[in-house]
XYZ file of C-alpha atoms in Angstrom:
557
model
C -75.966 -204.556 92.234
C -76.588 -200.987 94.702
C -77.897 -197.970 92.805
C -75.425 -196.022 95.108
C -72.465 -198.065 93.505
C -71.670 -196.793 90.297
C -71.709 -193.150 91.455
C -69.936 -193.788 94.296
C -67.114 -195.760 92.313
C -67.220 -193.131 89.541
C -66.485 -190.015 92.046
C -63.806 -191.427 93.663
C -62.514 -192.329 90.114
C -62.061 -188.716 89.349
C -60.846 -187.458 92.545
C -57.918 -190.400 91.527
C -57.044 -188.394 88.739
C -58.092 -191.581 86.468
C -56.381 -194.249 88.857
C -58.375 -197.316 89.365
C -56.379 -198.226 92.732
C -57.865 -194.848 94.850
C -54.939 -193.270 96.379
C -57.237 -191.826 98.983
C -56.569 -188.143 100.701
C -57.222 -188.263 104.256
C -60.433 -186.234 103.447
C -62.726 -185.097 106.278
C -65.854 -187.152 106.352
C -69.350 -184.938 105.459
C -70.646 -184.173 108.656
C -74.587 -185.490 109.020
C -76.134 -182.274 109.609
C -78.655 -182.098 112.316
C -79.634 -178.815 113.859
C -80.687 -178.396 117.688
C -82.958 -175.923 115.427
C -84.628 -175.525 112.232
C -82.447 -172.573 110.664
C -84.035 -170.134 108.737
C -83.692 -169.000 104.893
C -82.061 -166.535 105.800
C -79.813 -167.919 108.471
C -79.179 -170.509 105.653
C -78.026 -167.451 103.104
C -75.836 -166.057 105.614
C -74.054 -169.499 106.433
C -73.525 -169.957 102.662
C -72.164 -166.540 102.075
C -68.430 -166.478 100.963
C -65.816 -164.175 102.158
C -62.238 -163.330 100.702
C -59.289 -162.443 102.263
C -55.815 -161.047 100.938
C -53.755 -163.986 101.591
C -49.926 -163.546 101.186
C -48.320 -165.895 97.611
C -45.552 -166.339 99.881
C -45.183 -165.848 103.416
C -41.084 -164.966 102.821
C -41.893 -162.638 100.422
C -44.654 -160.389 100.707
C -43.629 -158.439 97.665
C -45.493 -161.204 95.048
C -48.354 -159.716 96.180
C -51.390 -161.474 97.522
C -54.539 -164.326 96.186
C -57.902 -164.632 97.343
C -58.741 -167.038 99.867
C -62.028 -167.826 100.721
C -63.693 -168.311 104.197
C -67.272 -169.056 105.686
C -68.624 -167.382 108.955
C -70.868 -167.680 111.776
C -71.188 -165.274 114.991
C -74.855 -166.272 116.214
C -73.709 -167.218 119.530
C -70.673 -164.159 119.701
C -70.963 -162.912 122.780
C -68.023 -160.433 123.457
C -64.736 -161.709 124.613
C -65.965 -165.287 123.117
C -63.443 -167.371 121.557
C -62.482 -167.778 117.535
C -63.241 -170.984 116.030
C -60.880 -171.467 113.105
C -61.712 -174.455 110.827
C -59.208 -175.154 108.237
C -61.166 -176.737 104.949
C -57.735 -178.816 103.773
C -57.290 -180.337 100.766
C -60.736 -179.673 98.972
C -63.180 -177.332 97.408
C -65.275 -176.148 100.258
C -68.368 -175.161 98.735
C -71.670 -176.967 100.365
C -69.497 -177.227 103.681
C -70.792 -174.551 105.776
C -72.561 -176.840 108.017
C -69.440 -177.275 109.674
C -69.949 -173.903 111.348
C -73.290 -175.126 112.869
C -73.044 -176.861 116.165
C -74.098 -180.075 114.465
C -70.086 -180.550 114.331
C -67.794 -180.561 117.466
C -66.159 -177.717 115.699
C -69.521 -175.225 116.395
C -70.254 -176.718 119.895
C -67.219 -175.571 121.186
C -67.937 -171.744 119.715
C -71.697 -172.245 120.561
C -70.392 -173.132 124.372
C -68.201 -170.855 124.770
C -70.500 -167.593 123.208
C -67.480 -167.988 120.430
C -67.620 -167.392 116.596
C -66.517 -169.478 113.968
C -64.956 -169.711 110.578
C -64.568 -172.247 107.971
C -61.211 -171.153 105.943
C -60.099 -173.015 102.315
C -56.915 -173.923 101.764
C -54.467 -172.551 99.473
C -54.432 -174.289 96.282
C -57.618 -175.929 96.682
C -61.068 -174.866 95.799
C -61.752 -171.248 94.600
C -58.378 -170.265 96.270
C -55.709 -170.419 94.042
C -52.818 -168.109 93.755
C -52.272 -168.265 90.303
C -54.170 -169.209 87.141
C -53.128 -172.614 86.655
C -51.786 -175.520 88.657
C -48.399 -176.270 86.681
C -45.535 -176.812 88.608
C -44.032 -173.720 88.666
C -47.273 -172.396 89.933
C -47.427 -175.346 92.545
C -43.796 -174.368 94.187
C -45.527 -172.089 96.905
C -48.011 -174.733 97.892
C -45.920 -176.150 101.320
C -47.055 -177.211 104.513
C -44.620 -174.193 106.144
C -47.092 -171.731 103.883
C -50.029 -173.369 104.906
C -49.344 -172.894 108.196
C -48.905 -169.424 108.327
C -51.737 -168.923 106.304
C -53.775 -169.985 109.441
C -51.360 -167.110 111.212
C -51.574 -164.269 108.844
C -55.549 -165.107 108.782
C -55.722 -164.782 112.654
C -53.481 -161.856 112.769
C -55.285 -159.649 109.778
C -58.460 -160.434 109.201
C -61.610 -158.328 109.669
C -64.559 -160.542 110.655
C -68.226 -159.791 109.186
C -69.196 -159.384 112.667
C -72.983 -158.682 112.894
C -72.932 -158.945 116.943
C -69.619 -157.179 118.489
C -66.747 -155.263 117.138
C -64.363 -157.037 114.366
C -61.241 -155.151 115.923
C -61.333 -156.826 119.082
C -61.451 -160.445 117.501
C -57.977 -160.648 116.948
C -55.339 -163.675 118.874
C -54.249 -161.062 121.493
C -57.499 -159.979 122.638
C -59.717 -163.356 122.165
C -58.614 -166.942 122.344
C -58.235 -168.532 118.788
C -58.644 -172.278 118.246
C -57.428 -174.120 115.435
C -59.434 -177.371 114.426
C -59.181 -179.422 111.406
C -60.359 -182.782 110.819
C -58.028 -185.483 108.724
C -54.938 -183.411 107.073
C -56.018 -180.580 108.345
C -56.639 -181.623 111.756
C -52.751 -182.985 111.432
C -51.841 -179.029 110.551
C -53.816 -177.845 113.585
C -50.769 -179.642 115.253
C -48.168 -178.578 113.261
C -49.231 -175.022 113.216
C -49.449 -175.123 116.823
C -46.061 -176.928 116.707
C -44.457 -174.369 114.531
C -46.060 -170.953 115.781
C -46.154 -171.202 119.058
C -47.773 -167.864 120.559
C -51.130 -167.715 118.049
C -53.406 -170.197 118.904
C -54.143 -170.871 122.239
C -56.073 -174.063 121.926
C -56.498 -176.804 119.004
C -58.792 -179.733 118.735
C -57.709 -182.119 115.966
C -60.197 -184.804 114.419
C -57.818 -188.439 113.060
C -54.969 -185.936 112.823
C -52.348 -187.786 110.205
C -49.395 -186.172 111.771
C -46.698 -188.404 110.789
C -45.778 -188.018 107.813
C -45.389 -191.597 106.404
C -43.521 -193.046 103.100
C -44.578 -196.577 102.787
C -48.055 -196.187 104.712
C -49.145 -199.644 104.312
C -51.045 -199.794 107.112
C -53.730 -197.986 105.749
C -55.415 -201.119 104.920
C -55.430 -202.429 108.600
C -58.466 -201.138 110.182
C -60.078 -202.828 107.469
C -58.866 -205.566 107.697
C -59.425 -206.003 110.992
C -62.583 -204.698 111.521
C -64.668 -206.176 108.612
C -65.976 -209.218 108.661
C -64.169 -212.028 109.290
C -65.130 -214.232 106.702
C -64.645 -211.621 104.155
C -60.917 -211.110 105.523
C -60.180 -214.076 105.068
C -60.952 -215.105 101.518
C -59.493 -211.725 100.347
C -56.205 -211.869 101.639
C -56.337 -215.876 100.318
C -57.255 -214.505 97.201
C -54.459 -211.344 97.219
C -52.078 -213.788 98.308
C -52.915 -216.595 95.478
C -52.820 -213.570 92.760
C -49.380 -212.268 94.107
C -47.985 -215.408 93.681
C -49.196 -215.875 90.329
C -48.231 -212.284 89.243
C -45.007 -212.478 90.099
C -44.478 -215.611 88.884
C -42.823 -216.383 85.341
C -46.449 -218.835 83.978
C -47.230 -216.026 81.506
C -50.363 -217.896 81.010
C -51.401 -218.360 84.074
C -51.085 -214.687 84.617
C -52.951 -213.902 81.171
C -55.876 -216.436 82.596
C -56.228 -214.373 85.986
C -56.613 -211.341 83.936
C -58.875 -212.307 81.509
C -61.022 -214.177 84.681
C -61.242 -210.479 86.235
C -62.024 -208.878 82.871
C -58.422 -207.427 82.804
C -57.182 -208.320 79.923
C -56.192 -205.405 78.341
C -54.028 -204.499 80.944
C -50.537 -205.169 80.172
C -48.711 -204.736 83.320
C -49.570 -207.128 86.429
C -48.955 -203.889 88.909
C -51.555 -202.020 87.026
C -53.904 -204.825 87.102
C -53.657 -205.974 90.987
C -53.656 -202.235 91.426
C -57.113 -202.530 89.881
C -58.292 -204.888 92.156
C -57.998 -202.581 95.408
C -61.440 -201.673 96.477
C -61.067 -201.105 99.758
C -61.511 -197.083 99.666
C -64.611 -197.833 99.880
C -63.805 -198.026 103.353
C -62.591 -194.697 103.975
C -66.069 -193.343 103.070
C -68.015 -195.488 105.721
C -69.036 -193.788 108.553
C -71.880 -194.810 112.145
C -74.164 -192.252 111.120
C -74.943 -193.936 107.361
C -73.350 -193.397 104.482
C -75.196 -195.571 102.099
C -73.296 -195.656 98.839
C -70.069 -196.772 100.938
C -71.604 -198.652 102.999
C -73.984 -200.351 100.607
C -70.662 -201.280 98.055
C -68.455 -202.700 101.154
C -70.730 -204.943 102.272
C -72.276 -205.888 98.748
C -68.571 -206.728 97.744
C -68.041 -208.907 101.295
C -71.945 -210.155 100.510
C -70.569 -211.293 97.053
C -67.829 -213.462 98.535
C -69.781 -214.828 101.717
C -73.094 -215.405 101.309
C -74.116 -218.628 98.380
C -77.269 -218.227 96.885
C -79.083 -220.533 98.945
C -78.288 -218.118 101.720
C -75.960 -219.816 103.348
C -73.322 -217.781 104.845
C -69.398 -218.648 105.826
C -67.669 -219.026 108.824
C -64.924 -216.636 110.021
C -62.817 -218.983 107.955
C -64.385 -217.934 104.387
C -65.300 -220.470 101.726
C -61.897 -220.318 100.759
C -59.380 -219.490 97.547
C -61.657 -221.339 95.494
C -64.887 -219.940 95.858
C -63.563 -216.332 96.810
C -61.760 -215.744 94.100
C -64.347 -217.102 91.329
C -67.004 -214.863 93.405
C -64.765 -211.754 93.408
C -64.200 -212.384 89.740
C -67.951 -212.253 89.036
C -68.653 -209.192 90.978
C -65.847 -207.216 89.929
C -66.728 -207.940 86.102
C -70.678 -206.978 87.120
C -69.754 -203.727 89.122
C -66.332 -202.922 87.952
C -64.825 -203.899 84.179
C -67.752 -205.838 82.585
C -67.240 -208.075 79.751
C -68.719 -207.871 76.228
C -70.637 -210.166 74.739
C -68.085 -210.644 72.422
C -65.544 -211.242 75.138
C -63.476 -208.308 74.890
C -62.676 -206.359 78.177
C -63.959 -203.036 79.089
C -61.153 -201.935 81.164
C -57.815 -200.956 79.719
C -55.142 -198.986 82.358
C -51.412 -198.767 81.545
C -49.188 -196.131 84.123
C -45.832 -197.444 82.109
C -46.694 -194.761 79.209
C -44.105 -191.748 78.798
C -46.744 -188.366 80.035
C -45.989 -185.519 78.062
C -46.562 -182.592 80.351
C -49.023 -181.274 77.533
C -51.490 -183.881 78.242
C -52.027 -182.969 81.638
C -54.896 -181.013 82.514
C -53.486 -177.462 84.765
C -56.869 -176.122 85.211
C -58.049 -174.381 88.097
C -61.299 -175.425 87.148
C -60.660 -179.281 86.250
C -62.861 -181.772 88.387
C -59.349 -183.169 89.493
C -57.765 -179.641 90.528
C -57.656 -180.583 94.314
C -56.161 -183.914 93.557
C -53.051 -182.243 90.983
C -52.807 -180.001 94.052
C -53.050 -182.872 96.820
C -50.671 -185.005 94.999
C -47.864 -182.373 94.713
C -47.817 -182.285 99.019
C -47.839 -185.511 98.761
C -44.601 -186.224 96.730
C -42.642 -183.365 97.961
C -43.311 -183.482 101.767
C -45.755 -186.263 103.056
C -45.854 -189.669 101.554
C -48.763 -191.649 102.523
C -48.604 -194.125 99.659
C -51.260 -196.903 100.156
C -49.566 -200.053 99.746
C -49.633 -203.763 99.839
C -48.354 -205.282 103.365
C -44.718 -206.112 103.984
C -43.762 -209.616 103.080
C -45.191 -211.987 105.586
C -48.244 -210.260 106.743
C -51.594 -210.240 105.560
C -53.077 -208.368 103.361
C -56.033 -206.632 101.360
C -53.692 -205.122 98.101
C -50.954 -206.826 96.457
C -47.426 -206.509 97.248
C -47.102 -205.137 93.778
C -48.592 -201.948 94.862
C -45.714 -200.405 96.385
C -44.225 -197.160 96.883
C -42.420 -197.204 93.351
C -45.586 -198.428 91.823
C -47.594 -195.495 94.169
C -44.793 -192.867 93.100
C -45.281 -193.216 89.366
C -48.764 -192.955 89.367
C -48.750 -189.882 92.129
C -45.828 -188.284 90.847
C -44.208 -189.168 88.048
C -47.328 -189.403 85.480
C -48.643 -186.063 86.953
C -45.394 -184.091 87.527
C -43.160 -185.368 84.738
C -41.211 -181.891 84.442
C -40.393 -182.521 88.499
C -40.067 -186.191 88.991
C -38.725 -188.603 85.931
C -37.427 -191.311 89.061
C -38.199 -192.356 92.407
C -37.877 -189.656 94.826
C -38.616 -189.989 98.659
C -40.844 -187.595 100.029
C -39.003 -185.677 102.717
C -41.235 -186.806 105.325
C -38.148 -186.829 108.170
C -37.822 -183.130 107.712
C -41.382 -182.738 107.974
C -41.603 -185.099 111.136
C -38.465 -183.272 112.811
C -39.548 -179.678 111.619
C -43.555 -180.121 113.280
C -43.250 -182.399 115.995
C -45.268 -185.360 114.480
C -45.790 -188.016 117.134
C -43.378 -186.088 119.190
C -45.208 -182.782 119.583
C -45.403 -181.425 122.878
C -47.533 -178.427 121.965
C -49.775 -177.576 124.835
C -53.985 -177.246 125.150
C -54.398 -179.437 122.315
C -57.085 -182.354 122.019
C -56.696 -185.225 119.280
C -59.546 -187.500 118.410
C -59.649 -190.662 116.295
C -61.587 -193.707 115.947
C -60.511 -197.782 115.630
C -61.971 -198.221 112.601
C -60.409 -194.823 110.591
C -58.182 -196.295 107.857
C -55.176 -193.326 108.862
C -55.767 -194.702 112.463
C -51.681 -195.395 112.523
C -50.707 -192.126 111.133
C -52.300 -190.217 114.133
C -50.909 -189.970 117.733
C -52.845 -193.190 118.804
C -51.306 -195.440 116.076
C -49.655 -198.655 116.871
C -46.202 -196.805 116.715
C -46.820 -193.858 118.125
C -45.155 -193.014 121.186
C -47.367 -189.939 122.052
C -47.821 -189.628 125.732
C -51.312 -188.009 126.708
C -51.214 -185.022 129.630
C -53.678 -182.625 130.947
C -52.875 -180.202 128.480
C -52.408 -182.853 125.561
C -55.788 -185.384 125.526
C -56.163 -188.466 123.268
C -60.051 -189.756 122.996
C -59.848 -192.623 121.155
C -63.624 -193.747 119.901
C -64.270 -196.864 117.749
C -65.676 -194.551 115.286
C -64.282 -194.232 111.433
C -62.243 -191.095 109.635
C -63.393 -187.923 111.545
C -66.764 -189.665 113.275
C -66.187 -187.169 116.138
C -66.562 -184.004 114.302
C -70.178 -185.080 113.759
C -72.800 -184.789 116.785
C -75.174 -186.974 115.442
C -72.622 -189.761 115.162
C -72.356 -188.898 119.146
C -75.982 -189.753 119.602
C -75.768 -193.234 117.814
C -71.962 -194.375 119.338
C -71.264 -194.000 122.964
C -67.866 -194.952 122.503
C -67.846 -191.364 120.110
C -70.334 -189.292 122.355
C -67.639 -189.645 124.964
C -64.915 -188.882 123.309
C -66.871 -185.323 122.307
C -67.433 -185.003 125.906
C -64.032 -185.239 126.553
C -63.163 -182.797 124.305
C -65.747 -180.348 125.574
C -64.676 -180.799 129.270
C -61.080 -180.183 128.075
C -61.836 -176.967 126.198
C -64.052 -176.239 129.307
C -60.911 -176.223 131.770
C -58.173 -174.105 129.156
C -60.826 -171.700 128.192
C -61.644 -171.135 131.685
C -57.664 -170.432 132.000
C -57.396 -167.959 129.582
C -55.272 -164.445 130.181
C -54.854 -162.110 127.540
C -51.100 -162.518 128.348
C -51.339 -166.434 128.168
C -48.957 -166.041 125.131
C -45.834 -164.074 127.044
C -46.152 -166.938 130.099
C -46.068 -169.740 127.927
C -42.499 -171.871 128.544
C -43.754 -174.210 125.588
C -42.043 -173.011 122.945
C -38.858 -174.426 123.984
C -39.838 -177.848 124.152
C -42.939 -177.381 121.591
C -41.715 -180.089 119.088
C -39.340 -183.102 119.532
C -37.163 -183.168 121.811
C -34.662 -185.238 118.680
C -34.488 -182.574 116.237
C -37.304 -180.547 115.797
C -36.618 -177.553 114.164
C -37.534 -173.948 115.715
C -39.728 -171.473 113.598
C -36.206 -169.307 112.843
C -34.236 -172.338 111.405
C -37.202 -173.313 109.137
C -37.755 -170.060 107.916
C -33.878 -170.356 106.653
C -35.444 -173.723 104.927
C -38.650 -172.237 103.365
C -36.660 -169.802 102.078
C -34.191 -172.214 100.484
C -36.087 -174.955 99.161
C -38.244 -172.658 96.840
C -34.958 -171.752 95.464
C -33.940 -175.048 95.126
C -37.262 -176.283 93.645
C -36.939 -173.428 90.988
C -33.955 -174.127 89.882
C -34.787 -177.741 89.179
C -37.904 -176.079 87.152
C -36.038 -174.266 85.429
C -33.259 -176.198 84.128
């Protein structure tokens, strides 16, 4: 149907290590790069040029020694006594992203404003920078949020910058300010870092920041829902609704015929098959600026279901069950699991299967490294399952998509020497420990848009209870997942220009307040998290120390 369709549907296929229902990460969007001026070759080859640093294996015991990680640079504005721009890549490769250091991103405005430097810094266990030579789950035990964040200390502390403009020595948190950004997970950690280790980075500017850490995060679907079109809501959730019903019914052959109608009949289980239906990370990818592919296979599916082939198009009602669901049928088996000629089904899925943990591709170099890695945070510490709405609301996936559906697929079928049963995720300690709606870390500036699906894991979701100050901004834009990071999207939304301009002034006024000593006057620390249990750095050292111990012990027994 859209020549951008099947490639788009195929990569987000792998990065779901083989999943037809996407469990999404909370990926930063690809910036749309537009210079203020045409770079040079070999401004280009510097940008691209990769760095390593000696990065600690773990942060409570330097004795294992250190890994590579890898980091990007750029110092063309570094003037000295200019701030440090510290990017944290999250949970991806980072190759082909240094055009996050240009000031086509919010990220290099604020360093090119400020005569500041920055760097673009890959996570741990992601990309080229791995600690050891395979991702099993011994391996796997040192990738934590608590090492992650100091990571982004130990960096600021230690490292010696390429500097071609100014001395490297004098580049360090005490003698410069450092600010932590991060768009998506990472722009949750530029919280939780600031949260957690109070006295390193004197500013932070996070881009849809998912800092609550969420179990059942079924409202990942709702932005969707409520900002496509009308029509097209409608007959879906009719249609999830009608298929629900039928699937958890006892008509075995009514539930054989929906199947078969959506070219699913070779897929035993009804979870795995509604699971199948969810194509709405397509929406994820969308952004104002154009992203074709996405864009192109949203609206072709919502084009599918609305608009007859005489042109005529429905009202915000839909056509209804009846013609949605035969329409969604048609496209699905056209774009999706086709049917033979013959009749037989393309598409066979079946998550109910016993994995032997000899199946499972370890790599470091598989195409699905950064999702192994991604999924191990996300059973151990964060959650974030994408799941059907609770009973009673409306909704885009099927109630059978649930967290113990979400949790075998995640966890269970990738980690089966960890998890054999459901586990929870222990996203309380991880909301007490770094502050997560509740943080009350100072000089930091969040950004999100309406439309980003992990709108309502960030401080401006409908329960959040985050209270804005002059030191703590919200700019809420009615932009997608990390629209404000890119400065062309500014120039197209000015819902999304003004929340950049917001963010700028803000930097403006702390920057302009910076002391070398800013660190010793600080009274944050003592109120940095929430104020109902948030852990201080000392008593979660005790627990990073602990739970490695723990999570060994259940390796290796």
């Amino acid at each position: 149907m859209y020549s951008g369709f099947s490639f788009f549907l195929v990569f987000a296929w792998l990065l779901s290590f083989l999943h037809p229902a996407i469990a999404q990460r909370p990926l930063r969007t690809p910036v749309a790069v537009k210079f203020t001026r045409q770079l040079s070759s070999r401004e280009l080859d510097r940008l691209s040029t990769v760095y390593y640093f000696d990065q600690l294996v773990d942060h409570n015991d330097p004795s294992l020694g250190t890994f590579q990680q890898r980091y990007w640079f750029n110092d063309e504005w570094y003037q000295e006594g200019g701030p440090v721009v510290l990017i944290n890549g999250g949970e991806s490769n980072m190759d082909g992203n240094s055009d996050w250091l240009t000031n086509s991103t919010l990220d290099g405005r604020i360093a090119q404003d400020h005569n500041g430097s920055v760097i673009l810094l890959e996570h741990r266990y992601f990309g080229l920078s791995q600690p050891f030579d395979d991702l099993s789950s011994e391996s796997l035990r040192y990738l934590t949020i608590q090492q992650a964040v100091e990571d982004n200390v130990y960096f600021a502390q230690n490292v010696k910058l390429p500097m071609t403009n100014g001395n490297n020595s004098s580049l360090t948190p005490t003698d410069v300010p450092w600010i932590l950004t991060g768009g998506s997970y990472p722009g949750a950690l530029v919280s939780w870092t600031m949260t957690n280790q109070t006295e390193v980075f004197y500013a932070g500017y996070s881009s849809s920041g998912v800092v609550q850490a969420i179990t059942d995060f079924w409202k990942y679907n709702e932005p969707a829902r409520v900002n496509m079109p009308k029509n097209c809501s409608s007959d879906v959730v009719a249609v999830v609704a009608y298929i629900d019903d039928i699937f958890t019914g006892t008509n075995q052959t009514a539930i054989d015929q929906v199947k078969e109608y959506f070219g699913l009949a070779n897929v035993p289980f009804t979870d795995d098959a509604a699971a199948y239906l969810d194509t709405f990370y397509m929406w994820q990818a969308m952004n104002v600026y154009g992203t074709p592919d996405a864009t192109a296979a949203f609206y072709g599916f919502c084009d599918a279901l609305e608009v007859k082939a005489d042109g005529s198009v429905a009202s915000d009602e839909g056509w209804g069950l009846d013609y949605a669901i035969e329409a969604w049928a048609l496209w699905f088996r056209n774009t999706t699991c086709p049917v033979y000629s013959d009749g037989s089904a393309s598409c066979s899925y079946n998550t109910h299967v016993n994995v032997a943990v000899s199946d499972i591709d370890i790599s470091v170099e598989s195409p699905t490294s950064d999702d192994r890695s991604w999924s191990w945070m996300v059973c151990n510490e964060v959650g974030w399952f994408q799941t059907g709405a609770p009973k009673g609301q409306p909704s885009l996936v099927s109630s059978l998509v649930d967290v113990e559906y979400s949790f075998r697929t995640r966890c269970i079928n990738q980690f089966p020497d960890v998890f054999t049963e459901y586990k929870e995720p222990s996203v309380d300690q991880t909301n007490a420990v770094y502050g997560s709606w509740n943080a009350k870390t100072d000089r930091i500036a969040f950004a999100t848009g309406t439309r980003d699906p992990w709108l309502h894991a960030t401080v401006s979701g409908d329960d959040s209870n985050f209270v804005e100050s002059p030191t703590r901004i919200v700019g809420l834009s009615d932009g997608f997942h990390c629209s404000e990071d890119s400065m062309l999207a500014g120039e197209g939304d000015e819902s999304i220009a003004q929340v950049q301009e917001k963010v700028l002034t803000a930097m403006d006024t702390w920057l302009g307040d910076w002391t070398p000593d800013w660190n010793q006057q600080s009274t944050k620390g003592s109120d940095a998290a929430s104020d109902d249990g948030a852990m201080t750095g000392r008593s979660l050292s005790v627990i990073s120390v602990v739970v490695p111990i723990l999570l060994t012990m259940i390796l290796t027994h």
